[in-house]
Short mmCIF file of C-alpha atoms and ligand atoms in Angstrom, two decimals:
data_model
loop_
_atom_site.label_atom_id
_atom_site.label_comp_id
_atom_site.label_asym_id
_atom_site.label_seq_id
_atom_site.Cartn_x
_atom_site.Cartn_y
_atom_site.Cartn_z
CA UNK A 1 85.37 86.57 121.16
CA UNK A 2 86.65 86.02 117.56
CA UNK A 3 87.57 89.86 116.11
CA UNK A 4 85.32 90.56 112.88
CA UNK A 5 87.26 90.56 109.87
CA UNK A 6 86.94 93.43 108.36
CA UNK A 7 88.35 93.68 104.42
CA UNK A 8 87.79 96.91 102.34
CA UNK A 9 86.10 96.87 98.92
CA UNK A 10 89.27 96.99 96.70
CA UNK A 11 91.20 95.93 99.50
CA UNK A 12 92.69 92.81 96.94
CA UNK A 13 94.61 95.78 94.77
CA UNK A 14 97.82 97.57 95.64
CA UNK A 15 98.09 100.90 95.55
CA UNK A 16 99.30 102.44 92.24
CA UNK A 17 102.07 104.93 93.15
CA UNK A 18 103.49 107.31 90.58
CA UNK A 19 102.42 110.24 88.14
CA UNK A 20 99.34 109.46 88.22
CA UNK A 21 98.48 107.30 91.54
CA UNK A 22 95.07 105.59 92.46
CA UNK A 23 94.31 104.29 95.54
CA UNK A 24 91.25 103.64 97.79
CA UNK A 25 89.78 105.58 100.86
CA UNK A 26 88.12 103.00 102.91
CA UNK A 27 86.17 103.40 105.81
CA UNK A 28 84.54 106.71 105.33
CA UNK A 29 81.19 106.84 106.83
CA UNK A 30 78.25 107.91 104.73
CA UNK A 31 74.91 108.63 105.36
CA UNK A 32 71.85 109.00 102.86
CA UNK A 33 69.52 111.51 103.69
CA UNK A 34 65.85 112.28 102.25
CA UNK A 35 63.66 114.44 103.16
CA UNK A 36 61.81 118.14 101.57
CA UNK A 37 63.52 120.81 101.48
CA UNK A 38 60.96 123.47 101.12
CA UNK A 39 59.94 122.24 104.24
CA UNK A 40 61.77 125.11 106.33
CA UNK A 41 61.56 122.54 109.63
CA UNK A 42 63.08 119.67 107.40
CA UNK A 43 65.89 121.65 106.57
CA UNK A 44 67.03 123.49 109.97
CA UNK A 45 66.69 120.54 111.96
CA UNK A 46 68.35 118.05 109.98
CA UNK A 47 71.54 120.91 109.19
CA UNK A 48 71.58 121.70 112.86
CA UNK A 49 71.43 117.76 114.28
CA UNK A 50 74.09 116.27 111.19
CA UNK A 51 76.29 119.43 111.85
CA UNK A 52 75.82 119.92 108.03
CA UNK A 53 75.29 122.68 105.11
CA UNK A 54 73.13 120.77 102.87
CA UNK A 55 73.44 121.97 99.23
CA UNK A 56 70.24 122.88 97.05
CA UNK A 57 71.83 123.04 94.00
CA UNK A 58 72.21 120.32 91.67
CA UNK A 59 76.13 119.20 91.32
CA UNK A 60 77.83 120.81 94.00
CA UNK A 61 78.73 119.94 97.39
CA UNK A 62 79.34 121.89 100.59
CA UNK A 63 82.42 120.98 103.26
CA UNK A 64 81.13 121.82 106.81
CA UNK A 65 83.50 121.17 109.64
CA UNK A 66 84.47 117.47 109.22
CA UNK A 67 81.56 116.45 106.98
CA UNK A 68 81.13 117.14 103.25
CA UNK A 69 77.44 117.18 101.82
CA UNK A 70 76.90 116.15 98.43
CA UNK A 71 73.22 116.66 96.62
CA UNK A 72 71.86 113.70 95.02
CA UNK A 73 68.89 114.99 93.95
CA UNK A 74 66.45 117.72 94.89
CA UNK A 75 65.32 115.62 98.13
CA UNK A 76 68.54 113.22 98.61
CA UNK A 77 71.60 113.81 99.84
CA UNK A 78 74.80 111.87 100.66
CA UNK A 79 76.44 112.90 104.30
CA UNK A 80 80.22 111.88 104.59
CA UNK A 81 81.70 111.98 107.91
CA UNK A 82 84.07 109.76 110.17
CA UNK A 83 83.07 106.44 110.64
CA UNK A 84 83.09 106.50 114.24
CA UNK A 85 80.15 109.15 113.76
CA UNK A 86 77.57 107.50 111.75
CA UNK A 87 75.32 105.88 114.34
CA UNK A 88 75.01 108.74 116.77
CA UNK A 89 74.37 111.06 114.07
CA UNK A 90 71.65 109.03 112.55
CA UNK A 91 70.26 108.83 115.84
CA UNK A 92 70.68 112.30 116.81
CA UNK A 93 68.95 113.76 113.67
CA UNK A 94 65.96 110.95 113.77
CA UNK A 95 65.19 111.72 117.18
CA UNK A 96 65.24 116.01 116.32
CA UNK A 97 63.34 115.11 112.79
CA UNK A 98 60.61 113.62 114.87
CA UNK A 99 57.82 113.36 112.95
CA UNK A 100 59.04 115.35 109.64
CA UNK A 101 58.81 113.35 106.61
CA UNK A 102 62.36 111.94 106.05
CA UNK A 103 64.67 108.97 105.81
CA UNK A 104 67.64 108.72 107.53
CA UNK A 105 70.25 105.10 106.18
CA UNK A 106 73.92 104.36 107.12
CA UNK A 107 75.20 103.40 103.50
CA UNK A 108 78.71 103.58 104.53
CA UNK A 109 79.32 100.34 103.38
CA UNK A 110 77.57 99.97 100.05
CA UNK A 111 79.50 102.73 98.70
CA UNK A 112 83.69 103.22 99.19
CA UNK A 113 85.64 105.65 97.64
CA UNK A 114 88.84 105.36 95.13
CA UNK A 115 91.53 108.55 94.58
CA UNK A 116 92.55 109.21 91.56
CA UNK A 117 95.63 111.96 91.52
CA UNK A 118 97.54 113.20 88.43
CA UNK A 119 98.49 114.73 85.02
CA UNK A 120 96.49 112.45 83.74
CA UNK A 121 93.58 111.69 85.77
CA UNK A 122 90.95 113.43 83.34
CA UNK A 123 92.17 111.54 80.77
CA UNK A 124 92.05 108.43 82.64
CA UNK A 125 88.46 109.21 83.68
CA UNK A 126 87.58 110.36 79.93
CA UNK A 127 88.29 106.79 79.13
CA UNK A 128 84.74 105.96 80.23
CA UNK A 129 82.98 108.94 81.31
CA UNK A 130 81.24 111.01 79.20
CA UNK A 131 81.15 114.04 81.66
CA UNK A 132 82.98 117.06 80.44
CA UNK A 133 86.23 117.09 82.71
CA UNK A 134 87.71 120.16 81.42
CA UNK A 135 88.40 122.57 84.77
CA UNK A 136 86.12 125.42 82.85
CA UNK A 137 83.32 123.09 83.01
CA UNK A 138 84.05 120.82 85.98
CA UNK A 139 86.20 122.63 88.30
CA UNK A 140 87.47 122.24 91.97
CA UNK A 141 84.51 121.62 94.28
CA UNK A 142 82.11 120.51 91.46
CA UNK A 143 81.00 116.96 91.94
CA UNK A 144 78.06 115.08 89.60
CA UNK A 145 76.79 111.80 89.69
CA UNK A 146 77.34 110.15 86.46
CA UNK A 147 78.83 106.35 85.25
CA UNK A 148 82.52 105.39 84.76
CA UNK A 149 81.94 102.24 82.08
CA UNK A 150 78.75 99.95 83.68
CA UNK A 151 79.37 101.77 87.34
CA UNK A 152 77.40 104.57 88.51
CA UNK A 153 79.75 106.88 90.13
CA UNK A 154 79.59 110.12 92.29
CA UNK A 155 82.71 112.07 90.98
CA UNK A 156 84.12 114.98 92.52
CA UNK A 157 87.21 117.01 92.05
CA UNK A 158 89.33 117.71 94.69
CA UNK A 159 92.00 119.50 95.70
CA UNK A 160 94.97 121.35 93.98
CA UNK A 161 96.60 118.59 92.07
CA UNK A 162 94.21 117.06 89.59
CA UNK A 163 92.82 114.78 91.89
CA UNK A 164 89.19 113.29 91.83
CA UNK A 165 87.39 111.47 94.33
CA UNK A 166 85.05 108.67 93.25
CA UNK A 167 82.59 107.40 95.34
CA UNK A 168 81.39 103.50 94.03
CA UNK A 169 79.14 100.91 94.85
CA UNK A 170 81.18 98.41 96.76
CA UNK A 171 80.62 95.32 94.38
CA UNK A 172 81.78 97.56 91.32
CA UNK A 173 84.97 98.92 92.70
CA UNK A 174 87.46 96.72 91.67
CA UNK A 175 86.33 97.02 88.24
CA UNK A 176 86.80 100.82 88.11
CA UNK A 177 89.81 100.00 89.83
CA UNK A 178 91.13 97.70 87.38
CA UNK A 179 89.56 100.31 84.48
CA UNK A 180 92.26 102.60 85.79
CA UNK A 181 94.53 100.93 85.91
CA UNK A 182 94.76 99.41 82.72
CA UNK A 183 94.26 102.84 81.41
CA UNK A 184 97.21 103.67 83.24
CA UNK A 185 99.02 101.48 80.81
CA UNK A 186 97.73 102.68 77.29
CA UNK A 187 98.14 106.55 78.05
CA UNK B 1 74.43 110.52 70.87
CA UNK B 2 72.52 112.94 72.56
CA UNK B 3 73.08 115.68 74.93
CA UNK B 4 69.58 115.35 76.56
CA UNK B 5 68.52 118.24 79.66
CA UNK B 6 68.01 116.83 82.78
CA UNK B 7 65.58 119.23 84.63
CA UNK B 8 67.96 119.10 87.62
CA UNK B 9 71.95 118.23 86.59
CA UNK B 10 71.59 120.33 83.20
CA UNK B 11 73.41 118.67 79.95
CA UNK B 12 74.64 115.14 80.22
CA UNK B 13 74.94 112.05 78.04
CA UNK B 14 71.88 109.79 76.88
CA UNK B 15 74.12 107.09 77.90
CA UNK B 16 73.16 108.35 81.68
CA UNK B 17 69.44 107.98 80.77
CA UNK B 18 67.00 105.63 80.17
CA UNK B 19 63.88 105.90 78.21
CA UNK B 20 60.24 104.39 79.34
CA UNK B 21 57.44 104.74 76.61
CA UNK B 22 55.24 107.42 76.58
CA UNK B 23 54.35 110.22 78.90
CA UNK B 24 51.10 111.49 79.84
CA UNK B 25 49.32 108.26 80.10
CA UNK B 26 46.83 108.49 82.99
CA UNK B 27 45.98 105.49 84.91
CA UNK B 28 42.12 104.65 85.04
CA UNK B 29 40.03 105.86 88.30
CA UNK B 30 37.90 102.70 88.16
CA UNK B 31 39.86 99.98 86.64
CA UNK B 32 37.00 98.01 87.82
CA UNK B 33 34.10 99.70 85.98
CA UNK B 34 36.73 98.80 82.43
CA UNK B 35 36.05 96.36 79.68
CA UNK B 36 38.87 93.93 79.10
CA UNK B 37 39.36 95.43 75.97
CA UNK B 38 39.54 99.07 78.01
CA UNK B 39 42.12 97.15 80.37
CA UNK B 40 44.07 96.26 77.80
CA UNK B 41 44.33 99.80 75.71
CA UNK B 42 45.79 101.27 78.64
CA UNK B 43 48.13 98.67 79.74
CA UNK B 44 49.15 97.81 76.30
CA UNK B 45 48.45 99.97 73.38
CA UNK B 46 50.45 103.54 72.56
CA UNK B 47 49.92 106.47 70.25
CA UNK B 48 53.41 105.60 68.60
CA UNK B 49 53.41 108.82 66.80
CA UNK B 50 55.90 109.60 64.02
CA UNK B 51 56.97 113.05 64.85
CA UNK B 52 56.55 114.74 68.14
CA UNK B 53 56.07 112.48 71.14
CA UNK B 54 56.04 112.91 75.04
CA UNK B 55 57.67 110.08 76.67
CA UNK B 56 59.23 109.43 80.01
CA UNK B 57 63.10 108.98 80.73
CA UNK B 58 65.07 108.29 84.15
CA UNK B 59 68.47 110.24 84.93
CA UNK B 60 69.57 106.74 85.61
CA UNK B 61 73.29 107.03 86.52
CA UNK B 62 72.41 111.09 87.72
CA UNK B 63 69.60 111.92 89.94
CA UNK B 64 67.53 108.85 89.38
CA UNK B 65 64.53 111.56 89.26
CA UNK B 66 62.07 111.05 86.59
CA UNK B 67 61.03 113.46 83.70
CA UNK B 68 59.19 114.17 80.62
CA UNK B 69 60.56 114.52 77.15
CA UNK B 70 59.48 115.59 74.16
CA UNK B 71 61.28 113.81 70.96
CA UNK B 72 60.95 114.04 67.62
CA UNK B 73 61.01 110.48 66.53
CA UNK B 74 61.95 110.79 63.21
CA UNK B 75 64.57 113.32 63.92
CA UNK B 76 65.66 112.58 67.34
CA UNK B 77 65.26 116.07 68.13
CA UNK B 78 64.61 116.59 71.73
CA UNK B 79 62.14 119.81 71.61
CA UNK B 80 61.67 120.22 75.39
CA UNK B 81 62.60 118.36 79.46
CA UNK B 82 60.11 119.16 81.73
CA UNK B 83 59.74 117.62 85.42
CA UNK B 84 56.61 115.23 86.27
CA UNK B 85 53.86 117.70 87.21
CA UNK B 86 54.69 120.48 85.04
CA UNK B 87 52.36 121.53 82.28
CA UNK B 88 52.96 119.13 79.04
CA UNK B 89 54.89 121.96 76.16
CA UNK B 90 52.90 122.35 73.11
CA UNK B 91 55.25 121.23 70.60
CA UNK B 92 53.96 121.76 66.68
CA UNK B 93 55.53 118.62 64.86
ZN1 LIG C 1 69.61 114.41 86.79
#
């Protein structure tokens, strides 16, 4: 049998290495889940089945283990974990959410993610975000869904460099690729 | 541009929003039971105040969650957010 081809979303771009580097994390896997929270069953059983903390307040994120929860919104949230782990852990959580009101959807690949590391990288960002990227305001940890140009992103800042994570629709990734990067130039 | 409250990610950009009409409009029980002309108010016509108005706007690029604003339209000034369900702010204009 033929293997499947398998070709990330900004898999056409190299690397940019450097002061400030950019470069993609493919192959994450990342699952969207909905459901009540005030519903007390909702919430242990889908935290105990994912193997997740799911955060109830708006713009943060919570690192559990191997798996990072981000809120979406007061009854969505985005699960990532390895790859390898998405189906059984859809599985695992439908089958203990029974009957509780909730959806459960692999998007791991309608979203990938880019890194974006540097002295520059909230500058870069500022280009065509109109979050405030200052650390007092946004600081390590925070993340927010907001655009970068036309693209909605899901931004979140990252570790002790200034580093951000940005989490894209696969179709629009080149072109906050290529944003970048021709930012990159014009500093 | 605005800063405009979203009842859940606090302060953003209007660029992150969208706006759709006004607020409060409540759909007819017995859409049946209406005159054309009855049909046709509520799908079509508006109070297009000048001054306070309650209109609905999306956190489009945030949340995606719906809300409730209340603008001033000559101004601009955004009085109140509120989330869908809560009780409407009495604004005087
Ligand atoms: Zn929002």
């Amino acid at each position: 049998m033929k293997e499947i081809e398998t070709t990330s979303p900004a898999c056409a771009r190299t690397g940019i290495a450097g002061e400030n580097s950019l470069s993609e994390l493919p192959w994450c896997g990342k699952i969207n889940l909905r459901g009540n929270p005030q519903n007390t069953g909702f919430l242990r059983k889908s935290e105990k089945a994912l193997v997740v903390k799911l955060p109830l307040h708006p713009n943060t994120c919570i690192d559990y283990l191997d798996r990072t929860t981000y809120w979406l919104g007061p009854d969505e949230w985005c699960i990532h974990c390895p790859i390898g782990e998405v189906g059984n852990a859809i599985s695992q959580a439908g089958q203990a959410l029974g009957r509780i009101h909730h959806s459960l959807v692999d998007v791991s690949d309608y979203y990938t993610v880019l890194r974006l590391e540097g002295p520059d990288a909230e500058a870069l960002l500022a280009k065509a975000c109109p979050l405030d990227l200052h650390p007092r305001k946004f600081c390590e940890g925070t993340c927010a869904q907001t655009r970068f140009g036309h693209a909605s992103i899901l931004l979140h800042r990252t570790g002790r460099v200034s580093g951000f994570n940005i989490q894209v629709r696969w179709s629009f990734a080149e072109y906050v690729w290529d944003y970048l990067a021709s930012g990159m130039q014009v500093l | 541009m605005l800063i405009i409250t979203c009842p859940w990610c606090g302060q953003r950009d209007q660029s992150e929003f969208t706006a759709h009409g006004e607020a409060h409009v409540a759909r007819p029980e017995h859409p049946e039971q209406l005159t054309e002309s009855q049909w046709g108010d509520y799908v079509f016509f508006r109070s297009n105040p000048k001054g306070v108005h309650h209109e609905r706007w999306v956190h489009t690029h945030g949340c995606r969650r719906w809300f409730n604003v209340v603008r001033d339209t000559v101004t601009d000034h955004i009085f109140a957010t509120y989330r869908p369900g809560e009780r409407k702010p009495e604004i005087k204009g």
